[in-house]
Short mmCIF file of C-alpha atoms in Angstrom, two decimals:
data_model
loop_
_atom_site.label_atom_id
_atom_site.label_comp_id
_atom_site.label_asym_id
_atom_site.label_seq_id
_atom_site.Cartn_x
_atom_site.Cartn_y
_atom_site.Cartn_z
CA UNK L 1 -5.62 16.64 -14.16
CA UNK L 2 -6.47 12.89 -13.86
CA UNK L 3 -4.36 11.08 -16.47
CA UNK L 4 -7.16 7.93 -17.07
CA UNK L 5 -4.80 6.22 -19.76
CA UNK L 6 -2.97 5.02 -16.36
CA UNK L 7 -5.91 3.47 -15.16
CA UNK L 8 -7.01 -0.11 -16.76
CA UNK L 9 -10.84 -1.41 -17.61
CA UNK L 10 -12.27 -3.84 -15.66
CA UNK L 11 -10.45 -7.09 -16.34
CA UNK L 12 -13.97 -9.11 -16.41
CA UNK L 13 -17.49 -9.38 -17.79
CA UNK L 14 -20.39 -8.55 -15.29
CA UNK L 15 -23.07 -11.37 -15.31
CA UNK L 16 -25.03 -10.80 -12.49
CA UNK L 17 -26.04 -7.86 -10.51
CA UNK L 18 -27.90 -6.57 -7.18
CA UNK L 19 -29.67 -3.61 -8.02
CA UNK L 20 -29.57 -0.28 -5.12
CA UNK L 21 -30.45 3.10 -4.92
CA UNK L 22 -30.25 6.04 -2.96
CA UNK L 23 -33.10 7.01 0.08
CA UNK L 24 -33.19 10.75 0.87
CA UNK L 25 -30.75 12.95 3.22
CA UNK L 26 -33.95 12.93 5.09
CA UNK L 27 -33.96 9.54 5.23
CA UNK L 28 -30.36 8.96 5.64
CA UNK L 29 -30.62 11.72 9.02
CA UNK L 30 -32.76 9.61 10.38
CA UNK L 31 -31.10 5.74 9.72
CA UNK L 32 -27.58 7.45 10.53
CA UNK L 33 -28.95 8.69 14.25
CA UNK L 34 -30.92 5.34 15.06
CA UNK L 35 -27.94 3.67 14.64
CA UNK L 36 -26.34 5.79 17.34
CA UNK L 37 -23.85 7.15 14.28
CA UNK L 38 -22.20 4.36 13.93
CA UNK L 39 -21.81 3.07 10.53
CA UNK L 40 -21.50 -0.87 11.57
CA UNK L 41 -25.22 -0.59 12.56
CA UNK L 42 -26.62 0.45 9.45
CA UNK L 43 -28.76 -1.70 7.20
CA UNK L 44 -27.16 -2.03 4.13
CA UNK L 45 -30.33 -1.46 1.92
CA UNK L 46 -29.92 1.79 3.40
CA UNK L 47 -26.86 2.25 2.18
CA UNK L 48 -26.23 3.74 -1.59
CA UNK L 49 -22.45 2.40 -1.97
CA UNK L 50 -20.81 0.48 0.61
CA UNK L 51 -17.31 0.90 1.56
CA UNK L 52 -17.73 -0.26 5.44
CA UNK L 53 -15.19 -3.06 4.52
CA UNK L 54 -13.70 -5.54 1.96
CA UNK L 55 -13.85 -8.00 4.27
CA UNK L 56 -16.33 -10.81 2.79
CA UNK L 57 -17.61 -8.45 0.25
CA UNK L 58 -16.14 -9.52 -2.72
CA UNK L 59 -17.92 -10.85 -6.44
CA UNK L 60 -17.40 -14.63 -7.13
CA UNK L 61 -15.99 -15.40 -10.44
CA UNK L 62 -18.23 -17.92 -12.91
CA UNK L 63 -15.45 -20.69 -12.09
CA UNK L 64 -15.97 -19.90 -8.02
CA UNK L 65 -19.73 -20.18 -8.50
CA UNK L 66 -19.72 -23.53 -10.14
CA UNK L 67 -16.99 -24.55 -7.59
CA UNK L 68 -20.06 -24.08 -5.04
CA UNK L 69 -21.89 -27.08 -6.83
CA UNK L 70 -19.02 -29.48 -6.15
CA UNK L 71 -19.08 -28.89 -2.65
CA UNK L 72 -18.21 -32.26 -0.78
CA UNK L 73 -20.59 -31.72 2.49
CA UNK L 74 -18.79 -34.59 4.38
CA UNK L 75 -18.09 -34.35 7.86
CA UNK L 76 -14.98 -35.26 7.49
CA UNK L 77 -12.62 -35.79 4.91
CA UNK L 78 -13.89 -33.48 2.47
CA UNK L 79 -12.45 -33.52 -1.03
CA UNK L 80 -12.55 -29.51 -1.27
CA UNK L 81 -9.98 -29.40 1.92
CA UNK L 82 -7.61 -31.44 -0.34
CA UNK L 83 -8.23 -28.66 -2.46
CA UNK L 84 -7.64 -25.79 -0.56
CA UNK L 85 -4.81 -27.71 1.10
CA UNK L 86 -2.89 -27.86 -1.65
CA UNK L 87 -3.76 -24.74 -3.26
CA UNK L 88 -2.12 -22.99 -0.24
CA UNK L 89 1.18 -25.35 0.15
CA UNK L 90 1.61 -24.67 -3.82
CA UNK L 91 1.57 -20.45 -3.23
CA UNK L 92 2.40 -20.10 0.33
CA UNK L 93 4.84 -22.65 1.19
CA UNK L 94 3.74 -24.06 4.39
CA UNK L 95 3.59 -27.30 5.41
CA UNK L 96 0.47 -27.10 7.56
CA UNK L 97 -3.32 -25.71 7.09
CA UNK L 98 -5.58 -25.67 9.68
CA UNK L 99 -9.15 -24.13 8.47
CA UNK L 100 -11.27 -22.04 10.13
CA UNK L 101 -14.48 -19.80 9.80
CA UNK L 102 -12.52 -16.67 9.45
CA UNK L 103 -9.53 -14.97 10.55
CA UNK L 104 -10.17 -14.19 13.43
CA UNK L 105 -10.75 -17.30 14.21
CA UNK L 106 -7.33 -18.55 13.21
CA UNK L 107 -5.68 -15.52 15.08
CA UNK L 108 -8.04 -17.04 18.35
CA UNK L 109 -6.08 -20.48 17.69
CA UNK L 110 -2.85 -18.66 17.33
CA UNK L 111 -2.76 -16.98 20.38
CA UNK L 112 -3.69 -19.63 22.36
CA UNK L 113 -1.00 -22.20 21.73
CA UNK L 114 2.18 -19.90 20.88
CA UNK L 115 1.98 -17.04 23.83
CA UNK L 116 2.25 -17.75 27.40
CA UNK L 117 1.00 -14.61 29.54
CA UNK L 118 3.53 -11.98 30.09
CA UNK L 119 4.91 -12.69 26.41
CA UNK L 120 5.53 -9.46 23.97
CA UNK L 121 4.49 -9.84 20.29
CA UNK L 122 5.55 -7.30 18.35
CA UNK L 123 4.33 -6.06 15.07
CA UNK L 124 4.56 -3.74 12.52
CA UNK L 125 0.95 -1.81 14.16
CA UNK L 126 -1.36 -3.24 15.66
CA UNK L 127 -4.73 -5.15 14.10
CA UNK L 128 -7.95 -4.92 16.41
CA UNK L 129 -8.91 -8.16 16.56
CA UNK L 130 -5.12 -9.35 16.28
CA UNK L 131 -4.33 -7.15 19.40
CA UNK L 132 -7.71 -8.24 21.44
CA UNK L 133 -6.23 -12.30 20.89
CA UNK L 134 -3.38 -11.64 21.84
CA UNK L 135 -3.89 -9.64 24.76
CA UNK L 136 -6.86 -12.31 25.51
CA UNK L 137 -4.20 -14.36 26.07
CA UNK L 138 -1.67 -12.73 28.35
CA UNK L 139 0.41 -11.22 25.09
CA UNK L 140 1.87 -8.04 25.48
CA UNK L 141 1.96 -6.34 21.73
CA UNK L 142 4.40 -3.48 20.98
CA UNK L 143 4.50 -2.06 18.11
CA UNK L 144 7.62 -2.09 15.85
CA UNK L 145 6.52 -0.42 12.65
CA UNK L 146 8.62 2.46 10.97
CA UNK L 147 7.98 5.82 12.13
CA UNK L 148 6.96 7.09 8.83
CA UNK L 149 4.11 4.95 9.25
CA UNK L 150 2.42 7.35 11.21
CA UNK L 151 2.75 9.85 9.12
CA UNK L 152 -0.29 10.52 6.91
CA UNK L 153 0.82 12.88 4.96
CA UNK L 154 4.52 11.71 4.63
CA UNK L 155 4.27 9.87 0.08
CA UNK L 156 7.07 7.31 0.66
CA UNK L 157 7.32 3.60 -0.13
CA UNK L 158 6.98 0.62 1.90
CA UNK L 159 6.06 2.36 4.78
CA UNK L 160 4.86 -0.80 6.60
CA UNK L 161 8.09 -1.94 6.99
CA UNK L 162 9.63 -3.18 10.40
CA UNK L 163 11.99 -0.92 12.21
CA UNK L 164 14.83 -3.26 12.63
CA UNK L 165 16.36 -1.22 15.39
CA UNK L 166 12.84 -1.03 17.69
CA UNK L 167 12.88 -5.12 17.26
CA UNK L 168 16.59 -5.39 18.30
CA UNK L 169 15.52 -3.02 21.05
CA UNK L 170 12.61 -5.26 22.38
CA UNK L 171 14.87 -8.36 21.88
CA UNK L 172 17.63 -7.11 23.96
CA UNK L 173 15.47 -5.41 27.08
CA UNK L 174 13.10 -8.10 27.21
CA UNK L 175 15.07 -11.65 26.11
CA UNK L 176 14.42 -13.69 23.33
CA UNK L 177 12.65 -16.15 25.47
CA UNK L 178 9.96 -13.69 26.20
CA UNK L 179 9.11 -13.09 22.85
CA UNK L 180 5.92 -15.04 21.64
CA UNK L 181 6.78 -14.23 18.14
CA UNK L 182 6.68 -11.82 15.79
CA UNK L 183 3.81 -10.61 14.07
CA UNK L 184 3.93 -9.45 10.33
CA UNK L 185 1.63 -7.89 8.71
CA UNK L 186 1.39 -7.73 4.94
CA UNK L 187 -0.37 -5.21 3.93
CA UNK L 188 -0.30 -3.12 6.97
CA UNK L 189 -4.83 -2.00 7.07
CA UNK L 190 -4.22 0.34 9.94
CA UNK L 191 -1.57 2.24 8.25
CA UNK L 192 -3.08 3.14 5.27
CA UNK L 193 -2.79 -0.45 3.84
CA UNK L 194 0.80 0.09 3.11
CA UNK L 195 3.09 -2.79 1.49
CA UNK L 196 6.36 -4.30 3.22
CA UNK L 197 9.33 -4.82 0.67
CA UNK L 198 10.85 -7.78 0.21
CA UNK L 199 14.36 -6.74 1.46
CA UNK L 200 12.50 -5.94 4.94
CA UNK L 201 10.72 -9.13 5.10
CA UNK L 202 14.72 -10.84 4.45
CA UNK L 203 15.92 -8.75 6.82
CA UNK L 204 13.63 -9.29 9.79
CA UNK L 205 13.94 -13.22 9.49
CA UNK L 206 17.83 -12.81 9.33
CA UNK L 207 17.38 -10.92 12.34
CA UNK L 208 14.98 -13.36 14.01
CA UNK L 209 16.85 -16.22 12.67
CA UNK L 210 19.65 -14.94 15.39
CA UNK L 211 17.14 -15.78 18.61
CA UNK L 212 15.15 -18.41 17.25
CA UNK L 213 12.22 -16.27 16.83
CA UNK L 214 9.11 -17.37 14.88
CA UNK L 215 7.67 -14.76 12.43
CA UNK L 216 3.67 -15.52 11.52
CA UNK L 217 2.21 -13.26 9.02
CA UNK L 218 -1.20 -11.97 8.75
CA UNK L 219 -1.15 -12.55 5.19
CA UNK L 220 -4.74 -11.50 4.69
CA UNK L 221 -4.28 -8.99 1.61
CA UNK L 222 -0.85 -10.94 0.77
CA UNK L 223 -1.08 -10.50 -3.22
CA UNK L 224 -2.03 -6.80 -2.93
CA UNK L 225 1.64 -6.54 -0.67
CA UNK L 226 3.03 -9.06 -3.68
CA UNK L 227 2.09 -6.36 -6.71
CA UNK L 228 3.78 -3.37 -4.55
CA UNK L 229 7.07 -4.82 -4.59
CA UNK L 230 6.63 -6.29 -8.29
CA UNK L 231 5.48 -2.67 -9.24
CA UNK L 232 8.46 -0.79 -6.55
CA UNK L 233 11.12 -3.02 -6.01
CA UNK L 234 14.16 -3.73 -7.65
CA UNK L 235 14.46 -6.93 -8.99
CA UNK L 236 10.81 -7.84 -8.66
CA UNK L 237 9.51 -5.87 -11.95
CA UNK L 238 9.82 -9.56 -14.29
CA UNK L 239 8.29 -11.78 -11.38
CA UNK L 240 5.11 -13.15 -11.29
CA UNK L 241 2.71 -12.88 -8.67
CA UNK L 242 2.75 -15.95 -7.29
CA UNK L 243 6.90 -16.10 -7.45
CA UNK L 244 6.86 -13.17 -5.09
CA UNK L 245 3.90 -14.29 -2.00
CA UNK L 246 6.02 -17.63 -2.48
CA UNK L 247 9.15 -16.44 -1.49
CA UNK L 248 7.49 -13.59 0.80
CA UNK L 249 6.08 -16.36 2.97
CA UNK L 250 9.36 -18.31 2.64
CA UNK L 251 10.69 -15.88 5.57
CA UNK L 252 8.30 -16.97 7.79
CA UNK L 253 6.99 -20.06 10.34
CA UNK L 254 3.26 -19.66 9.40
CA UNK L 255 0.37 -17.33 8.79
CA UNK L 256 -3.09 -16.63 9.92
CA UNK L 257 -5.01 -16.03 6.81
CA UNK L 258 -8.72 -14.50 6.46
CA UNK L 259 -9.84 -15.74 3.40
CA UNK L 260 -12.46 -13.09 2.86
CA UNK L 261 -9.77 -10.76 1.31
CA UNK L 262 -7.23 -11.96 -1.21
CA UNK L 263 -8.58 -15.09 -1.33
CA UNK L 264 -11.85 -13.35 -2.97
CA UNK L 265 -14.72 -15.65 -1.67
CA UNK L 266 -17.19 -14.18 1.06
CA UNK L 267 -16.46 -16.54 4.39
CA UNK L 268 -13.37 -18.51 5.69
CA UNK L 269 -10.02 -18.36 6.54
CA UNK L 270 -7.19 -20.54 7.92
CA UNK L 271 -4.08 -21.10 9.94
CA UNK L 272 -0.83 -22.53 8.38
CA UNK L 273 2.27 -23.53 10.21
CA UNK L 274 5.88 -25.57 9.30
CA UNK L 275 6.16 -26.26 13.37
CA UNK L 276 4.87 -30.05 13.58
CA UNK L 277 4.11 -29.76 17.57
CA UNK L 278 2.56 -25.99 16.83
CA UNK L 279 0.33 -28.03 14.08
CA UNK L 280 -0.98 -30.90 16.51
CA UNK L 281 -2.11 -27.95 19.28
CA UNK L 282 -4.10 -26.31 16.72
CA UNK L 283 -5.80 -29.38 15.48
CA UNK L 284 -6.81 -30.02 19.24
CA UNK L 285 -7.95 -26.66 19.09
CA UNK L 286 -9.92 -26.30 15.93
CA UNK L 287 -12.06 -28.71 17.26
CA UNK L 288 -13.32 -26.82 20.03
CA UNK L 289 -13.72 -23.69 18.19
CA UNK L 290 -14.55 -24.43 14.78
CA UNK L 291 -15.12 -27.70 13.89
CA UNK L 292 -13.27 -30.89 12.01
CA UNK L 293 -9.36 -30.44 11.18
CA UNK L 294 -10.75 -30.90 7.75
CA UNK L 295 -13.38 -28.03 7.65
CA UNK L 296 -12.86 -25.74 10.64
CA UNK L 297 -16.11 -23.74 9.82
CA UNK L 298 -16.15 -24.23 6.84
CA UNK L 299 -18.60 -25.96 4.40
CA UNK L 300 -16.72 -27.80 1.92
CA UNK L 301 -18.28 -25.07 -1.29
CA UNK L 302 -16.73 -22.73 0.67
CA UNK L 303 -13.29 -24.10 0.71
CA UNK L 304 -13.36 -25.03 -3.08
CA UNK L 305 -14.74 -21.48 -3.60
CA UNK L 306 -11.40 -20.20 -1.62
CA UNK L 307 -9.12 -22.52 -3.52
CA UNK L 308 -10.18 -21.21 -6.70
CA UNK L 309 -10.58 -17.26 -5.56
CA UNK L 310 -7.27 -17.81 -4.21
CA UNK L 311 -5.48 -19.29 -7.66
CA UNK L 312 -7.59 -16.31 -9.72
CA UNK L 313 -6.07 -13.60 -7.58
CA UNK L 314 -2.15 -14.58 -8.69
CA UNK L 315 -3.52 -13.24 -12.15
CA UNK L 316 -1.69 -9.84 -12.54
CA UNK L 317 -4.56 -8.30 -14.71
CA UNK L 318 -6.96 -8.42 -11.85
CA UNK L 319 -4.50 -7.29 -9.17
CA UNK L 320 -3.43 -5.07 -11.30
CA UNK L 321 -6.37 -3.45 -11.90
CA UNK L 322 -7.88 -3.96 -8.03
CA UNK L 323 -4.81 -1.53 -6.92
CA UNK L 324 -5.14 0.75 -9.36
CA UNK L 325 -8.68 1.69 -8.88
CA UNK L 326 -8.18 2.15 -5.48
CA UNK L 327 -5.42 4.59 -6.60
CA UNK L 328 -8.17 6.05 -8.96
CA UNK L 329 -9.88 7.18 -6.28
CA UNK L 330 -7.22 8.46 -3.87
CA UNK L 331 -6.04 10.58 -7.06
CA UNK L 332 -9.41 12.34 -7.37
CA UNK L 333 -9.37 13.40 -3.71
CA UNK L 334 -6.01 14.48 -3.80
CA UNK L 335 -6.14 16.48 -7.11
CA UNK L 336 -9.40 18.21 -4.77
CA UNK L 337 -6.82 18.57 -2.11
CA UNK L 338 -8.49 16.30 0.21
CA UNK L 339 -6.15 14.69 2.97
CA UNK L 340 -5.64 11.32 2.66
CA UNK L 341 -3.05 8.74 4.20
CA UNK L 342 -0.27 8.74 1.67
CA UNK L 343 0.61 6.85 -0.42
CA UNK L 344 -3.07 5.46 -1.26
CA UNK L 345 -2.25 1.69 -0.25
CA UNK L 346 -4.11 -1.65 -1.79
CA UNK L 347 -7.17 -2.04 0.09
CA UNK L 348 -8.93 1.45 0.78
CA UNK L 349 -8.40 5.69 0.92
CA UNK L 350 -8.29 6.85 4.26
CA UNK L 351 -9.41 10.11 5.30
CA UNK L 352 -7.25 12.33 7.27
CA UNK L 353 -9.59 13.30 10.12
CA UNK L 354 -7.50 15.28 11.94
CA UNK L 355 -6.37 17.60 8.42
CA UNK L 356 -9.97 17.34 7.60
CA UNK L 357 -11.40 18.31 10.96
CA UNK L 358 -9.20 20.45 12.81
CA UNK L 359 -11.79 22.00 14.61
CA UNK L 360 -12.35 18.73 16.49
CA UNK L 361 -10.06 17.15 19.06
CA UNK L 362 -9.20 13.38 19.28
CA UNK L 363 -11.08 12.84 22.47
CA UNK L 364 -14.22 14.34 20.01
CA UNK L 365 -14.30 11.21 17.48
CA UNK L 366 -13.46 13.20 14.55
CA UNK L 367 -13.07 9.90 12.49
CA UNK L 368 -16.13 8.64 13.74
CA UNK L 369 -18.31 11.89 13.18
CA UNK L 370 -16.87 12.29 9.80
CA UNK L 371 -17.80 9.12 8.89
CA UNK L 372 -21.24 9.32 9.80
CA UNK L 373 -21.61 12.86 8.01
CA UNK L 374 -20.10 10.92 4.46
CA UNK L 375 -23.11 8.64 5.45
CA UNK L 376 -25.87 11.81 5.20
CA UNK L 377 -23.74 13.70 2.69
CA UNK L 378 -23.87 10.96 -0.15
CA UNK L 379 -25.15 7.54 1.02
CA UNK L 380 -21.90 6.35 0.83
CA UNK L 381 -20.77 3.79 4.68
CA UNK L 382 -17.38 3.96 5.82
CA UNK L 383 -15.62 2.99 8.90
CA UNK L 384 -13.50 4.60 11.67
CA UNK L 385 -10.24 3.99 12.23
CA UNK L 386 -9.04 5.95 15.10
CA UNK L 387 -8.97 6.29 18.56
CA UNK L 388 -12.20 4.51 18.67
CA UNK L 389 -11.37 1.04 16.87
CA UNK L 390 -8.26 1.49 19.11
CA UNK L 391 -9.97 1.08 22.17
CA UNK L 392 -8.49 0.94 25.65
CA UNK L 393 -5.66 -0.29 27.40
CA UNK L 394 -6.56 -3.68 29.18
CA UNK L 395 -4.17 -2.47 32.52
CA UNK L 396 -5.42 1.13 32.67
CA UNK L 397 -8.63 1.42 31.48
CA UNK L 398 -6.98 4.63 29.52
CA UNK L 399 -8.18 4.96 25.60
CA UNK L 400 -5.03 3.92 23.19
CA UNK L 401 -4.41 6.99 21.53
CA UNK L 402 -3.25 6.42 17.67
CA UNK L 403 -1.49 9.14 15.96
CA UNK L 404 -3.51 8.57 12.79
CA UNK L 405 -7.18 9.37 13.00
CA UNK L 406 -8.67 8.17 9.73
CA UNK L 407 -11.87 7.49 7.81
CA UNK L 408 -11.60 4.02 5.85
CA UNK L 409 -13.11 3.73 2.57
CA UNK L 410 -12.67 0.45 1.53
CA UNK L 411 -12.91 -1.12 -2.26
CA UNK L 412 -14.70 -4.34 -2.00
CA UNK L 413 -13.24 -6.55 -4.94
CA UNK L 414 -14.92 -6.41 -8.15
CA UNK L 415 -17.87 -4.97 -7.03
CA UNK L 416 -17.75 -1.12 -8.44
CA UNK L 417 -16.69 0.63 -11.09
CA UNK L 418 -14.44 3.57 -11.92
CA UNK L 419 -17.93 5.84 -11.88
CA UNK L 420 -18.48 4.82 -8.19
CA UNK L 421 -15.46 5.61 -7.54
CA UNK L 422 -16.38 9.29 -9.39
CA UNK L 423 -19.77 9.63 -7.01
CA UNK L 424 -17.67 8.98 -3.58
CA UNK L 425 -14.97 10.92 -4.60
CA UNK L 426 -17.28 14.00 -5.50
CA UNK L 427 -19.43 13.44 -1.82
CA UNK L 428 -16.18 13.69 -0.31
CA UNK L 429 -15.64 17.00 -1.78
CA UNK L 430 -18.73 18.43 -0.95
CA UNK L 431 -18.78 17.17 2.44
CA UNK L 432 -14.96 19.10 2.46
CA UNK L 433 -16.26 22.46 1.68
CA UNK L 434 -18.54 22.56 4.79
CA UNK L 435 -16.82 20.33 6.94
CA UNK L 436 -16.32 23.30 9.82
CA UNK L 437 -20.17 22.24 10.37
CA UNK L 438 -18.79 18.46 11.22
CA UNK L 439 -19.81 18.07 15.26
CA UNK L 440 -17.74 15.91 18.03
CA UNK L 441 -19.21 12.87 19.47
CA UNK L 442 -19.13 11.33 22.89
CA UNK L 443 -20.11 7.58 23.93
CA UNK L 444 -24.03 6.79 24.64
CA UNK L 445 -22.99 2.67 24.76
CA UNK L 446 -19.28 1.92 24.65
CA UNK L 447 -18.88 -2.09 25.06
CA UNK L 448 -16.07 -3.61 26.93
CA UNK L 449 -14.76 -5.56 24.26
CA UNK L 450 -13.71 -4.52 19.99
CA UNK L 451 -15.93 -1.65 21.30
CA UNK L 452 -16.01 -0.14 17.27
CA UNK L 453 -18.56 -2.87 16.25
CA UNK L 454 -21.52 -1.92 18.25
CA UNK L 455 -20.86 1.31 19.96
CA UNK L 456 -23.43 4.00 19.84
CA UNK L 457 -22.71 7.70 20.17
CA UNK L 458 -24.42 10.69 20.77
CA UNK L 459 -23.52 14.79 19.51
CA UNK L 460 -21.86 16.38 22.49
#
């Protein structure tokens, strides 16, 4: 049974709210199949409870809010980039910030000015729009994760640490020289959201350190990654929050950052960097993507929102609480014996598709199918994460085949409860008990390019 002493209120008072409700299966038959079953192109009045993505769905504090009444709109110069500016070199370290709209946008800069086609960049698994930059740009990524990674079923810690042998490996075949840089991802979404320890991160830049090696992290759910290892790892248990993403990001040369996670505000994102001749290439570069070194698609409310979101999420009580509900959640569908991705990480519960359809092979969307059936079952929009978000090899043509096939169901940030968590957890189960009725899907539109957005499908 559930033990809900180990699960904390909500650390916060609701003020405001945005009223939904629930159409009919009827109804949801019919939205689910004009949107060619894919989940990204439903309307979300249509949707009951929305765990498509926490990505820019978070709740603004009171103190965020008012910060969007001090916005300073000026083209340049803006007061709130001070802000943000120094909010970010107080927690992260870095010397540099370049803003941008979002995080892709800051992997787009990225990619441009440190990899020079034919480079490798490894990582611990690939990102989808991480991978499309870099490949974009003549990068090569291999992936250098643990193999316990890709293992769903496999309840271990840290299991989005870096193999240190794989990235000796690439080093020694390929030459230092050819290595753009590395790539670390903290959380790891694809995996399950798992955390990398601390000892790992260490290791890696003592390893890189060797071959002169830059490490950038995607540090976009950094402080759920900082309350694993304060919660797992020895010698972490009496540090604060903010101690531990300071000293994570002290391994590293820079970071993209989308802002729309940890961060807790709904747009923006950034690029930081200690390399001064990296930092004056992305200023030349912001300004043909984004905009102004000093709002890179931004307005300035939004980067004194960000500054703010980002000093409220160092507060343990709300990280503590965001992880554990998450956890919540995953414990209800594994007390139903549900398959999940274990352990349930810090941003979402994903689905086993392959345990939970094994009627269905890979090349039959499993992920994607079951996704749109948790759609018609309970109103409740998730997202694939399989062979579908994986895409296709650039050389080949071939599909990238991932080894985990899973269903995302992502926990914006205080947005729900613990009862919504209840109601998806108990469609889930329902959905389990006739899931031999689940049916394969094949392509009707499959775009060229991060094909997962806006791909329809059709029931073979």
């Amino acid at each position: 049974m559930i033990d809900y002493s180990k699960y904390p209120a909500e650390p916060f008072r609701i003020k405001s709210v945005e009223p939904v409700h629930m159409i009919n299966r009827a109804q949801r038959e019919q939205v689910i199949k004009e949107a060619g079953y894919n989940t990204f192109l439903i309307n979300s009045e249509d949707v009951y409870i929305d765990l498509l993505t926490d990505s820019g769905t978070n709740a603004m504090s009171d103190r965020q809010w008012g910060g969007l009444m001090v916005g300073d709109e000026a083209y340049a110069g803006s007061r709130n980039f001070h802000h943000l500016e120094d909010t970010v070199r107080e927690y992260f370290g870095f010397k540099h910030l370049v803003p941008t709209h979002q995080g892709r946008g800051a992997e787009n800069i990225l990619s441009q000015i440190a990899i020079k086609p034919g480079q490798y960049v490894p990582g611990n698994m690939y990102f989808t729009t991480t991978r499309y930059h870099q490949e974009r740009n003549g990068g090569i990524f291999v992936d250098v994760i643990r193999d316990e990674a890709h293992d769903a079923s496999l309840s271990i810690p840290f299991k989005g640490d870096i193999d240190l042998n794989k990235l000796q490996k690439l080093i020694d075949e390929k030459g230092a020289e050819n290595i753009a840089y590395l790539c670390l991802a903290v959380t790891v979404n694809l995996a399950g959201g798992q955390p990398v320890s601390m000892a790992n991160m260490r290791a890696v830049r003592e390893l890189t350190n060797k071959y002169g090696i830059k490490i950038f992290f995607d540090a976009t759910r950094c402080v759920e990654n900082a309350y694993f290892i304060k919660e797992q790892e020895e010698g972490y248990a009496d540090k604060s929050i903010a101690e531990i993403v300071h000293e994570m990001f002290s391994y590293g040369d820079g970071c993209t950052m989308s802002g729309k996670k940890d961060c807790l505000v709904n747009i923006g994102g950034f690029l930081c960097m200690n390399d001064e001749e990296l930092f004056m290439k992305a200023k030349e570069m912001v300004v043909v993507y984004e905009g102004m070194p000093s709002y890179g698609g931004m307005a300035g409310r939004d980067m004194e929102a960000m500054a703010i979101g980002l000093k409220e999420s160092m507060q343990y009580e709300y990280i503590q609480h965001r992880i554990l509900q998450v956890r919540y959640l995953g414990d209800l569908l594994l007390e139903a014996g549900i398959p999940i991705i274990e352990p349930v990480g810090g941003h979402a519960v994903f689905l086993d598709a392959r345990r939970f359809c094994p009627h269905l092979t890979q090349d039959q969307f499993p992920a994607q199918s079951l996704a749109a059936n948790l759609y018609v079952e309970c109103g409740v929009r998730s997202m694939e994460r399989g062979i579908v978000s994986a895409g296709r090899d650039p050389h080949t043509g071939e599909n990238h085949r991932p080894k985990l096939e899973t269903v995302r169901l992502t926990i914006p940030r205080r947005v729900y409860t613990y009862k919504h968590m209840d109601v998806v957890a108990e469609g889930v189960k329902k959905l389990y008990k006739h899931r031999e009725t689940i049916r394969g899907l094949r392509f009707a539109y499959e775009p060229k390019q991060l094909r997962f957005f806006t791909a329809r499908f059709e029931f073979i």
